[in-house]
Amino acid sequence: MNTILTRLSAELIKKYESEGFWRGDTIYSLVRWNAEHKPDSFAVRDRFRRLTYRQLLDATDALAADLAGRGVRAGQRVGVWLPSRIESVIALLACSKSGAICCPSLHRDHTVGEVVELMQRTRAAAFIWQEGYGADADKRDFIEAIKAAETVKQIYRLKPLSETSQVLFPGLAAHGPVVPVKADPNQVVYLAFTSGTTGKPKGVMHSDNTLLANARQFAKDWSIDNTSVVYSLSPLSHNLGFTSQVIVLAAGAELVIQDLPRGASLADRILETDTSFLIGVPPNAIDLLGEMQKRGMKGLGRLTGFRISGSAVPSEVVAGLIAQGVKPQSGYGMTENCSHQYTLPDDDARLIVETSGKTCPGYELCVFKADDRDTEAGPGEVGEIGGRGASLMLGYFDDQKATEDAFNKDGWFMTGDLGTIDAQGYLRIAGRSKDIIIRGGHNIHPARVEELATRHPAVQRAAAIPIKDPRLGEKVCLAVVTRPGADVAPSELLAHLDVAGLSKYDMPEYFLRLDEIPLTPNGKMLKRAILDWIAAGRVTPQPVRFEASRSRDATTPN
């Protein structure tokens, strides 16, 4: 057994087991149950292959046996550097069966050097990868480079997918050892690295139970069951995509993996796969709605729900999807605590646009003062969001200090995000505590500026970023991407912000028009990239000034 220090305790296990959020199931055992009771029901598909639950179980058992036969033991790490394909799902399930730990958060934009470093940090025992995948893997000899990770005992090398791809893991031993099924769903099964947007990526540890606690509730609240087909547009290497597959497997549904070639029709793929629920990010929603409107489509077969994660959803997109019979779901979560926050099917468009919904059963939130994480904030006061519950991580891998620093004195996990919770329990995000723009001692929350800016009909996306000022410290720069064929003058946008309710003390003092705002694969804005562009002279913010009287004259009737 490879021992890892976690925050798991007998007290924690007793609490969540007695409340029914932690059970005796693992992700693997749920798949095995489905394989035994409905073997011919479909479990997962990518562009070229489709597996039943029986076939998925057989492939999982074969990989688990091969890993064991090559010396990979419970508690050891298995690195997975793949595009979204069925083998990613099998790798997770093989780890869930054997007690190994799946490390799939190695992305397309990672370099060979970065991946090798992460495998050295995790002391990985096995590695699964696709030839040529990654930022520079087509230029570097990965097999030679991975030798630096001396703990790696076995490398599984997959070819890129094609119409002839049928063998899931070529070269597996014909008769591997019988692998004892892991009996403890509280062991670590998933090790995911954070995006590293605020520094060195941290390794987040989850068990089968922490993942399933959220997955079961999400599926229940949105009526995802064994008749559902869930299409994840997020890469399986990212937490949104990874947790999507757990939701599907927990419900006994079918997972559709996003691997469409560039330019292919998403609407057609949704109809072809009989998708009933979609998971993605705002650009996916914008593009899908645009395609439907351009083609004059009315509805998309069985599709009735769409989880849109990563950032706020424009109000007209929400309205457009609802008009098409598709109910959007906004939400909030992070790698450390899964998708614990979301709107519900009966929530109206205003709640979907303006809030991140309510916490699901098994998780709770509390807002603490922004300058004192141990003191609860007052009603309506913007503060740092703290959380605790059954879907919370077991800690950061090999980083006890980071784990301890992530909690306040009463055991609440401090997210670093700012927000408020209203009397009905709906969460409103105000921004990241580290993103606060401080102008002459006054705190300005970027998310508020951005949310109001995107209410303007010409604005597709907005980012509020700090511009250094020698006297005041920082001023707000509003960077916007306008909709195709639309434009907006800075003065018009400032007047709009005023009418929408933005304080004059929070008004942008710089304006920047961009063709695009860089996004992570999960749809979050990479504001630091815009700041880098400014520093390099690639773009230049335009000074602007809000004229309060002029705005009132323009908007107040005589």
JSON list of C-alpha atoms in Angstrom, two decimals, residues 101-188:
[
{"chain": "A", "resi": 101, "resn": "ILE", "atom": "CA", "xyz": [-4.82, 6.77, -8.47]},
{"chain": "A", "resi": 102, "resn": "CYS", "atom": "CA", "xyz": [-5.79, 8.27, -11.83]},
{"chain": "A", "resi": 103, "resn": "CYS", "atom": "CA", "xyz": [-3.94, 11.47, -12.84]},
{"chain": "A", "resi": 104, "resn": "PRO", "atom": "CA", "xyz": [-5.72, 12.63, -16.02]},
{"chain": "A", "resi": 105, "resn": "SER", "atom": "CA", "xyz": [-5.31, 16.42, -15.83]},
{"chain": "A", "resi": 106, "resn": "LEU", "atom": "CA", "xyz": [-2.60, 16.55, -18.48]},
{"chain": "A", "resi": 107, "resn": "HIS", "atom": "CA", "xyz": [-3.88, 18.74, -21.28]},
{"chain": "A", "resi": 108, "resn": "ARG", "atom": "CA", "xyz": [-3.36, 19.42, -24.96]},
{"chain": "A", "resi": 109, "resn": "ASP", "atom": "CA", "xyz": [-1.46, 22.63, -24.17]},
{"chain": "A", "resi": 110, "resn": "HIS", "atom": "CA", "xyz": [1.01, 20.92, -21.83]},
{"chain": "A", "resi": 111, "resn": "THR", "atom": "CA", "xyz": [4.56, 20.49, -23.08]},
{"chain": "A", "resi": 112, "resn": "VAL", "atom": "CA", "xyz": [6.55, 17.29, -22.75]},
{"chain": "A", "resi": 113, "resn": "GLY", "atom": "CA", "xyz": [8.73, 18.96, -20.13]},
{"chain": "A", "resi": 114, "resn": "GLU", "atom": "CA", "xyz": [5.72, 20.00, -18.05]},
{"chain": "A", "resi": 115, "resn": "VAL", "atom": "CA", "xyz": [4.20, 16.53, -18.17]},
{"chain": "A", "resi": 116, "resn": "VAL", "atom": "CA", "xyz": [7.47, 14.87, -17.17]},
{"chain": "A", "resi": 117, "resn": "GLU", "atom": "CA", "xyz": [7.77, 17.28, -14.24]},
{"chain": "A", "resi": 118, "resn": "LEU", "atom": "CA", "xyz": [4.25, 16.44, -13.04]},
{"chain": "A", "resi": 119, "resn": "MET", "atom": "CA", "xyz": [4.93, 12.72, -13.33]},
{"chain": "A", "resi": 120, "resn": "GLN", "atom": "CA", "xyz": [8.09, 13.20, -11.29]},
{"chain": "A", "resi": 121, "resn": "ARG", "atom": "CA", "xyz": [6.12, 15.10, -8.64]},
{"chain": "A", "resi": 122, "resn": "THR", "atom": "CA", "xyz": [3.49, 12.37, -8.41]},
{"chain": "A", "resi": 123, "resn": "ARG", "atom": "CA", "xyz": [6.06, 9.55, -8.67]},
{"chain": "A", "resi": 124, "resn": "ALA", "atom": "CA", "xyz": [3.83, 7.91, -11.28]},
{"chain": "A", "resi": 125, "resn": "ALA", "atom": "CA", "xyz": [4.12, 4.15, -11.74]},
{"chain": "A", "resi": 126, "resn": "ALA", "atom": "CA", "xyz": [2.43, 3.95, -15.16]},
{"chain": "A", "resi": 127, "resn": "PHE", "atom": "CA", "xyz": [1.64, 6.30, -18.00]},
{"chain": "A", "resi": 128, "resn": "ILE", "atom": "CA", "xyz": [-0.97, 6.29, -20.78]},
{"chain": "A", "resi": 129, "resn": "TRP", "atom": "CA", "xyz": [-0.49, 8.65, -23.73]},
{"chain": "A", "resi": 130, "resn": "GLN", "atom": "CA", "xyz": [-1.34, 9.24, -27.36]},
{"chain": "A", "resi": 131, "resn": "GLU", "atom": "CA", "xyz": [1.46, 9.68, -29.86]},
{"chain": "A", "resi": 132, "resn": "GLY", "atom": "CA", "xyz": [1.96, 13.29, -30.92]},
{"chain": "A", "resi": 133, "resn": "TYR", "atom": "CA", "xyz": [-0.54, 14.69, -28.41]},
{"chain": "A", "resi": 134, "resn": "GLY", "atom": "CA", "xyz": [0.44, 17.88, -26.58]},
{"chain": "A", "resi": 135, "resn": "ALA", "atom": "CA", "xyz": [1.95, 21.27, -27.28]},
{"chain": "A", "resi": 136, "resn": "ASP", "atom": "CA", "xyz": [5.28, 19.89, -28.51]},
{"chain": "A", "resi": 137, "resn": "ALA", "atom": "CA", "xyz": [4.96, 16.09, -28.34]},
{"chain": "A", "resi": 138, "resn": "ASP", "atom": "CA", "xyz": [5.22, 15.89, -32.13]},
{"chain": "A", "resi": 139, "resn": "LYS", "atom": "CA", "xyz": [8.66, 17.52, -31.95]},
{"chain": "A", "resi": 140, "resn": "ARG", "atom": "CA", "xyz": [10.20, 15.81, -28.92]},
{"chain": "A", "resi": 141, "resn": "ASP", "atom": "CA", "xyz": [10.98, 12.18, -28.16]},
{"chain": "A", "resi": 142, "resn": "PHE", "atom": "CA", "xyz": [8.54, 11.61, -25.33]},
{"chain": "A", "resi": 143, "resn": "ILE", "atom": "CA", "xyz": [9.71, 8.06, -24.61]},
{"chain": "A", "resi": 144, "resn": "GLU", "atom": "CA", "xyz": [13.21, 9.38, -24.05]},
{"chain": "A", "resi": 145, "resn": "ALA", "atom": "CA", "xyz": [12.00, 12.34, -21.97]},
{"chain": "A", "resi": 146, "resn": "ILE", "atom": "CA", "xyz": [9.78, 10.29, -19.66]},
{"chain": "A", "resi": 147, "resn": "LYS", "atom": "CA", "xyz": [12.81, 8.27, -18.57]},
{"chain": "A", "resi": 148, "resn": "ALA", "atom": "CA", "xyz": [13.52, 11.19, -16.23]},
{"chain": "A", "resi": 149, "resn": "ALA", "atom": "CA", "xyz": [10.47, 10.03, -14.27]},
{"chain": "A", "resi": 150, "resn": "GLU", "atom": "CA", "xyz": [12.29, 7.00, -12.93]},
{"chain": "A", "resi": 151, "resn": "THR", "atom": "CA", "xyz": [9.28, 5.52, -11.10]},
{"chain": "A", "resi": 152, "resn": "VAL", "atom": "CA", "xyz": [7.33, 4.86, -14.32]},
{"chain": "A", "resi": 153, "resn": "LYS", "atom": "CA", "xyz": [7.22, 1.08, -14.82]},
{"chain": "A", "resi": 154, "resn": "GLN", "atom": "CA", "xyz": [4.92, 0.87, -17.81]},
{"chain": "A", "resi": 155, "resn": "ILE", "atom": "CA", "xyz": [3.96, 3.11, -20.72]},
{"chain": "A", "resi": 156, "resn": "TYR", "atom": "CA", "xyz": [0.81, 2.49, -22.76]},
{"chain": "A", "resi": 157, "resn": "ARG", "atom": "CA", "xyz": [1.25, 4.09, -26.17]},
{"chain": "A", "resi": 158, "resn": "LEU", "atom": "CA", "xyz": [-1.94, 4.73, -28.17]},
{"chain": "A", "resi": 159, "resn": "LYS", "atom": "CA", "xyz": [-2.28, 5.74, -31.81]},
{"chain": "A", "resi": 160, "resn": "PRO", "atom": "CA", "xyz": [-4.50, 8.70, -32.76]},
{"chain": "A", "resi": 161, "resn": "LEU", "atom": "CA", "xyz": [-8.11, 7.67, -33.32]},
{"chain": "A", "resi": 162, "resn": "SER", "atom": "CA", "xyz": [-9.34, 6.72, -36.77]},
{"chain": "A", "resi": 163, "resn": "GLU", "atom": "CA", "xyz": [-12.22, 4.81, -38.32]},
{"chain": "A", "resi": 164, "resn": "THR", "atom": "CA", "xyz": [-10.19, 1.61, -37.94]},
{"chain": "A", "resi": 165, "resn": "SER", "atom": "CA", "xyz": [-9.53, 2.13, -34.20]},
{"chain": "A", "resi": 166, "resn": "GLN", "atom": "CA", "xyz": [-11.12, -0.81, -32.43]},
{"chain": "A", "resi": 167, "resn": "VAL", "atom": "CA", "xyz": [-8.57, -2.28, -30.03]},
{"chain": "A", "resi": 168, "resn": "LEU", "atom": "CA", "xyz": [-8.75, -0.19, -26.88]},
{"chain": "A", "resi": 169, "resn": "PHE", "atom": "CA", "xyz": [-5.36, -0.94, -25.34]},
{"chain": "A", "resi": 170, "resn": "PRO", "atom": "CA", "xyz": [-3.07, -2.82, -27.75]},
{"chain": "A", "resi": 171, "resn": "GLY", "atom": "CA", "xyz": [-0.55, -5.18, -26.21]},
{"chain": "A", "resi": 172, "resn": "LEU", "atom": "CA", "xyz": [-2.36, -6.05, -22.99]},
{"chain": "A", "resi": 173, "resn": "ALA", "atom": "CA", "xyz": [-1.39, -9.38, -21.47]},
{"chain": "A", "resi": 174, "resn": "ALA", "atom": "CA", "xyz": [-3.78, -12.12, -22.56]},
{"chain": "A", "resi": 175, "resn": "HIS", "atom": "CA", "xyz": [-4.25, -13.40, -19.03]},
{"chain": "A", "resi": 176, "resn": "GLY", "atom": "CA", "xyz": [-3.35, -10.91, -16.34]},
{"chain": "A", "resi": 177, "resn": "PRO", "atom": "CA", "xyz": [-3.55, -11.62, -12.63]},
{"chain": "A", "resi": 178, "resn": "VAL", "atom": "CA", "xyz": [-6.88, -11.55, -10.82]},
{"chain": "A", "resi": 179, "resn": "VAL", "atom": "CA", "xyz": [-7.12, -8.06, -9.35]},
{"chain": "A", "resi": 180, "resn": "PRO", "atom": "CA", "xyz": [-8.80, -7.80, -5.95]},
{"chain": "A", "resi": 181, "resn": "VAL", "atom": "CA", "xyz": [-11.57, -5.23, -6.14]},
{"chain": "A", "resi": 182, "resn": "LYS", "atom": "CA", "xyz": [-10.92, -2.20, -3.96]},
{"chain": "A", "resi": 183, "resn": "ALA", "atom": "CA", "xyz": [-13.35, -2.30, -1.07]},
{"chain": "A", "resi": 184, "resn": "ASP", "atom": "CA", "xyz": [-12.72, 1.18, 0.36]},
{"chain": "A", "resi": 185, "resn": "PRO", "atom": "CA", "xyz": [-14.42, 4.05, -1.51]},
{"chain": "A", "resi": 186, "resn": "ASN", "atom": "CA", "xyz": [-12.62, 6.53, 0.77]},
{"chain": "A", "resi": 187, "resn": "GLN", "atom": "CA", "xyz": [-9.20, 5.89, -0.76]},
{"chain": "A", "resi": 188, "resn": "VAL", "atom": "CA", "xyz": [-7.85, 8.48, -3.19]}
]
